[in-house]
Short mmCIF file of C-alpha atoms in Angstrom, two decimals:
data_model
loop_
_atom_site.label_atom_id
_atom_site.label_comp_id
_atom_site.label_asym_id
_atom_site.label_seq_id
_atom_site.Cartn_x
_atom_site.Cartn_y
_atom_site.Cartn_z
CA GLY H 234 32.59 -69.81 -18.59
CA ASN H 235 29.18 -71.60 -20.00
CA SER H 236 28.54 -71.49 -23.74
CA VAL H 237 26.96 -73.17 -26.54
CA THR H 238 28.22 -73.76 -30.16
CA GLN H 239 25.85 -74.46 -32.93
CA MET H 240 26.74 -75.30 -36.70
CA GLU H 241 26.54 -72.34 -38.81
CA GLY H 242 23.86 -72.01 -41.29
CA PRO H 243 21.78 -71.93 -43.04
CA VAL H 244 20.91 -75.58 -43.66
CA THR H 245 19.18 -76.40 -46.83
CA LEU H 246 17.25 -79.62 -47.54
CA SER H 247 14.91 -81.17 -49.60
CA GLU H 248 11.53 -82.18 -48.09
CA GLU H 249 11.48 -85.46 -46.44
CA ALA H 250 15.45 -85.54 -45.89
CA PHE H 251 17.28 -86.33 -42.76
CA LEU H 252 18.08 -83.43 -40.39
CA THR H 253 20.88 -83.17 -38.22
CA ILE H 254 21.87 -79.97 -36.51
CA ASN H 255 25.02 -80.09 -34.18
CA CYS H 256 25.18 -78.22 -30.62
CA THR H 257 28.04 -78.61 -28.48
CA TYR H 258 28.55 -76.84 -24.92
CA THR H 259 30.79 -75.80 -22.19
CA ALA H 260 29.62 -75.89 -18.57
CA THR H 261 30.78 -77.20 -15.01
CA GLY H 262 28.57 -79.62 -13.75
CA TYR H 263 25.29 -80.86 -14.83
CA PRO H 264 23.08 -78.23 -17.19
CA SER H 265 19.96 -78.71 -18.59
CA LEU H 266 19.91 -78.48 -22.33
CA PHE H 267 17.30 -77.19 -24.42
CA TRP H 268 16.22 -76.58 -28.14
CA TYR H 269 14.15 -73.79 -29.16
CA VAL H 270 12.56 -72.94 -32.58
CA GLN H 271 11.99 -69.43 -33.95
CA TYR H 272 9.41 -69.37 -36.97
CA PRO H 273 9.33 -66.20 -38.93
CA GLY H 274 7.86 -63.43 -37.29
CA GLU H 275 7.29 -65.25 -33.95
CA GLY H 276 8.89 -65.43 -30.57
CA LEU H 277 11.05 -68.40 -29.37
CA GLN H 278 9.44 -71.69 -28.70
CA LEU H 279 10.64 -74.54 -26.38
CA LEU H 280 11.05 -77.64 -28.63
CA LEU H 281 12.42 -80.03 -26.52
CA LYS H 282 15.01 -80.39 -23.33
CA ALA H 283 17.01 -83.04 -21.37
CA THR H 284 17.77 -82.39 -18.06
CA LYS H 285 20.49 -85.32 -17.32
CA ALA H 286 22.99 -87.25 -19.06
CA ASP H 287 21.43 -89.88 -21.46
CA ASP H 288 18.28 -88.37 -21.74
CA LYS H 289 16.46 -88.04 -24.95
CA GLY H 290 14.08 -85.04 -25.61
CA SER H 291 11.40 -85.22 -28.28
CA ASN H 292 8.58 -83.29 -29.86
CA LYS H 293 6.92 -83.02 -33.32
CA GLY H 294 9.37 -85.65 -34.58
CA PHE H 295 12.42 -83.97 -33.57
CA GLU H 296 14.93 -85.46 -31.03
CA ALA H 297 18.07 -84.85 -29.27
CA THR H 298 20.15 -86.94 -26.75
CA TYR H 299 22.05 -85.45 -23.96
CA ARG H 300 25.67 -86.66 -24.54
CA LYS H 301 27.96 -85.73 -21.49
CA GLU H 302 31.10 -87.87 -22.68
CA THR H 303 31.16 -85.74 -25.97
CA THR H 304 29.14 -82.41 -24.57
CA SER H 305 26.60 -82.74 -27.03
CA PHE H 306 22.94 -82.13 -27.83
CA HIS H 307 22.40 -82.75 -31.48
CA LEU H 308 19.08 -82.27 -32.95
CA GLU H 309 17.66 -84.76 -35.54
CA LYS H 310 14.70 -85.38 -37.45
CA GLY H 311 14.18 -88.23 -39.69
CA SER H 312 11.82 -86.32 -42.47
CA VAL H 313 11.47 -82.87 -42.35
CA GLN H 314 8.87 -80.66 -43.90
CA VAL H 315 8.42 -77.35 -45.54
CA SER H 316 6.69 -76.08 -42.33
CA ASP H 317 9.85 -76.93 -40.49
CA SER H 318 11.96 -73.88 -41.96
CA ALA H 319 12.92 -71.92 -39.00
CA VAL H 320 15.96 -70.81 -36.90
CA TYR H 321 16.63 -73.27 -34.16
CA PHE H 322 18.57 -72.35 -31.01
CA CYS H 323 20.54 -74.77 -28.66
CA ALA H 324 20.64 -73.53 -25.22
CA LEU H 325 21.82 -74.62 -21.66
CA LYS H 326 20.90 -73.69 -18.08
CA LYS H 327 22.67 -74.33 -14.97
CA ALA H 328 21.05 -76.25 -12.23
CA SER H 329 19.31 -73.92 -9.53
CA SER H 330 19.51 -71.08 -12.17
CA TYR H 331 16.97 -69.24 -14.29
CA LYS H 332 19.39 -67.96 -16.73
CA LEU H 333 19.45 -69.51 -20.44
CA ILE H 334 22.53 -69.40 -22.19
CA PHE H 335 21.83 -69.29 -26.00
CA GLY H 336 23.91 -70.46 -28.99
CA SER H 337 23.92 -68.15 -32.25
CA GLY H 338 21.05 -70.21 -34.04
CA THR H 339 21.00 -72.09 -37.20
CA ARG H 340 18.67 -71.28 -40.12
CA LEU H 341 16.98 -74.39 -41.56
CA LEU H 342 15.52 -73.81 -45.17
CA VAL H 343 13.56 -77.00 -46.26
CA ARG H 344 12.47 -76.90 -50.15
CA PRO H 345 9.54 -78.71 -51.72
CA GLU B 292 -4.59 -68.53 -23.47
CA ALA B 293 -3.11 -65.29 -24.72
CA GLY B 294 0.83 -65.43 -24.93
CA VAL B 295 3.46 -62.96 -24.27
CA VAL B 296 2.36 -59.47 -25.95
CA GLN B 297 4.59 -57.04 -27.29
CA SER B 298 4.34 -53.59 -28.89
CA PRO B 299 5.30 -52.27 -31.09
CA ARG B 300 6.60 -55.05 -33.22
CA TYR B 301 8.67 -52.54 -35.27
CA LYS B 302 10.60 -49.32 -34.46
CA ILE B 303 12.82 -47.25 -36.68
CA ILE B 304 14.40 -43.99 -34.92
CA GLU B 305 17.40 -42.06 -35.33
CA LYS B 306 20.35 -42.00 -33.17
CA LYS B 307 20.06 -40.02 -29.82
CA GLN B 308 16.16 -40.39 -29.72
CA PRO B 309 14.53 -42.03 -27.19
CA VAL B 310 12.41 -45.29 -27.58
CA ALA B 311 10.42 -47.47 -25.24
CA PHE B 312 9.18 -51.24 -25.73
CA TRP B 313 6.39 -52.69 -24.00
CA CYS B 314 5.62 -55.95 -22.86
CA ASN B 315 2.67 -57.87 -21.18
CA PRO B 316 3.42 -61.28 -19.71
CA ILE B 317 1.16 -64.41 -19.49
CA SER B 318 -1.53 -63.90 -16.71
CA GLY B 319 -0.05 -65.15 -13.72
CA HIS B 320 3.29 -65.40 -14.54
CA ASN B 321 5.42 -63.66 -11.63
CA THR B 322 8.80 -63.39 -13.56
CA LEU B 323 9.47 -61.49 -16.45
CA TYR B 324 12.60 -60.98 -18.66
CA TRP B 325 14.12 -59.02 -21.47
CA TYR B 326 16.48 -59.93 -24.06
CA ARG B 327 18.29 -58.63 -26.52
CA GLN B 328 18.68 -60.55 -29.78
CA ASN B 329 21.57 -59.17 -32.27
CA LEU B 330 21.37 -59.97 -35.76
CA GLY B 331 22.48 -63.61 -36.31
CA GLN B 332 23.03 -64.22 -32.43
CA GLY B 333 21.18 -65.88 -29.78
CA PRO B 334 19.17 -63.81 -27.18
CA GLU B 335 21.12 -62.39 -24.10
CA LEU B 336 19.44 -61.56 -21.05
CA LEU B 337 19.31 -57.93 -20.10
CA ILE B 338 16.94 -57.75 -17.02
CA ARG B 339 14.96 -60.25 -15.11
CA TYR B 340 12.09 -59.38 -12.70
CA GLU B 341 10.40 -61.21 -9.87
CA ASN B 342 7.17 -59.39 -9.36
CA GLU B 343 8.29 -55.60 -9.31
CA GLU B 344 11.80 -56.46 -8.22
CA ALA B 345 14.71 -56.37 -10.49
CA VAL B 346 16.52 -59.30 -9.10
CA ASP B 347 19.09 -59.39 -12.09
CA ASP B 348 20.03 -56.39 -14.13
CA SER B 349 23.88 -57.18 -14.18
CA GLN B 350 23.55 -57.16 -17.90
CA LEU B 351 21.78 -53.82 -18.58
CA PRO B 352 23.70 -50.91 -19.66
CA LYS B 353 22.42 -48.66 -17.23
CA ASP B 354 23.88 -45.32 -18.47
CA ARG B 355 21.11 -45.68 -21.46
CA PHE B 356 18.87 -48.63 -20.61
CA SER B 357 16.06 -48.31 -18.12
CA ALA B 358 13.28 -50.72 -17.38
CA GLU B 359 10.39 -50.67 -14.86
CA ARG B 360 7.61 -53.17 -13.88
CA LEU B 361 5.68 -51.14 -11.58
CA LYS B 362 2.49 -53.20 -10.77
CA GLY B 363 4.38 -56.35 -11.15
CA VAL B 364 2.54 -57.33 -14.35
CA ASP B 365 3.46 -55.28 -17.53
CA SER B 366 6.81 -53.95 -17.97
CA THR B 367 8.39 -51.13 -20.22
CA LEU B 368 12.16 -51.10 -21.36
CA LYS B 369 13.62 -47.83 -22.31
CA ILE B 370 16.82 -46.69 -24.56
CA GLN B 371 17.87 -42.89 -23.87
CA PRO B 372 19.74 -41.77 -26.28
CA ALA B 373 19.25 -44.73 -28.71
CA GLU B 374 22.80 -45.44 -30.58
CA LEU B 375 23.51 -47.49 -33.98
CA GLY B 376 24.66 -50.57 -31.88
CA ASP B 377 21.43 -50.92 -30.16
CA SER B 378 19.86 -51.97 -33.40
CA ALA B 379 18.58 -55.44 -32.46
CA VAL B 380 15.38 -57.41 -31.44
CA TYR B 381 14.32 -56.74 -27.81
CA LEU B 382 12.46 -60.19 -26.70
CA CYS B 383 10.37 -60.21 -23.58
CA ALA B 384 9.69 -63.57 -21.91
CA SER B 385 7.55 -64.46 -18.69
CA SER B 386 7.36 -67.57 -16.30
CA PHE B 387 6.01 -68.77 -13.21
CA TRP B 388 9.15 -69.22 -10.87
CA LEU B 389 9.17 -71.04 -7.73
CA ARG B 390 11.86 -69.89 -5.52
CA GLN B 391 12.24 -73.35 -3.71
CA GLY B 392 13.75 -76.04 -5.63
CA SER B 393 15.54 -76.12 -9.25
CA SER B 394 13.05 -77.52 -11.47
CA TYR B 395 12.96 -75.67 -14.77
CA ASN B 396 10.11 -73.06 -14.81
CA GLU B 397 9.55 -72.71 -18.77
CA GLN B 398 10.18 -69.13 -20.20
CA PHE B 399 7.56 -68.24 -22.78
CA PHE B 400 8.68 -65.71 -25.44
CA GLY B 401 6.91 -63.06 -27.21
CA PRO B 402 7.31 -61.96 -30.61
CA GLY B 403 9.71 -59.38 -30.20
CA THR B 404 10.54 -55.56 -31.33
CA ARG B 405 12.67 -55.11 -33.89
CA LEU B 406 14.67 -51.62 -33.33
CA THR B 407 16.49 -50.26 -36.10
CA VAL B 408 18.47 -46.93 -35.30
CA LEU B 409 19.47 -44.96 -38.05
#
């Protein structure tokens, strides 16, 4: 079946450090891939997405590249801020479907 | 523009009691979703509405869970009776879904209702 696997957290970094959160997926065909962010006390917000192989999604300094050969969609940011502290969810959606399949989330804690 | 509104934000009940959650989607969104998010997990879809119609309720435990969206706008999710394992965050999301084509229609999430069953 379709599934998403994320690295376990928490990930603790100092401000301005480089961030990588790993995400791999299992799916048939060519799903769309997403990163959502959940700040404390808030709902999930779409951070970025990619709809086909080699696409790079980017937003707010975050980037992720759709790698079909490694079935991965790792999230990266060159310099994290305290305000980036949140839980990050990787998700996939099959083509022509509405159903989002989420990973278990990775908590990021950025210290000043 | 107002986002997805959910209430209450927190609810603590004893097992076997009933509980209800309310959701008001973004104005103009025809599609509404209820998700359950267990601690340390990602959200899982419970039910999806297109207007008033529940088009996917395959993951809704129908023995104790029910939902309605009578006028195709706001929605209520009910649990009766609640069990200890129902403790979770219940998220509502909405989108404007076009039946034709396969383009993604972004789902906008509310802040959720955190349910604790004692």
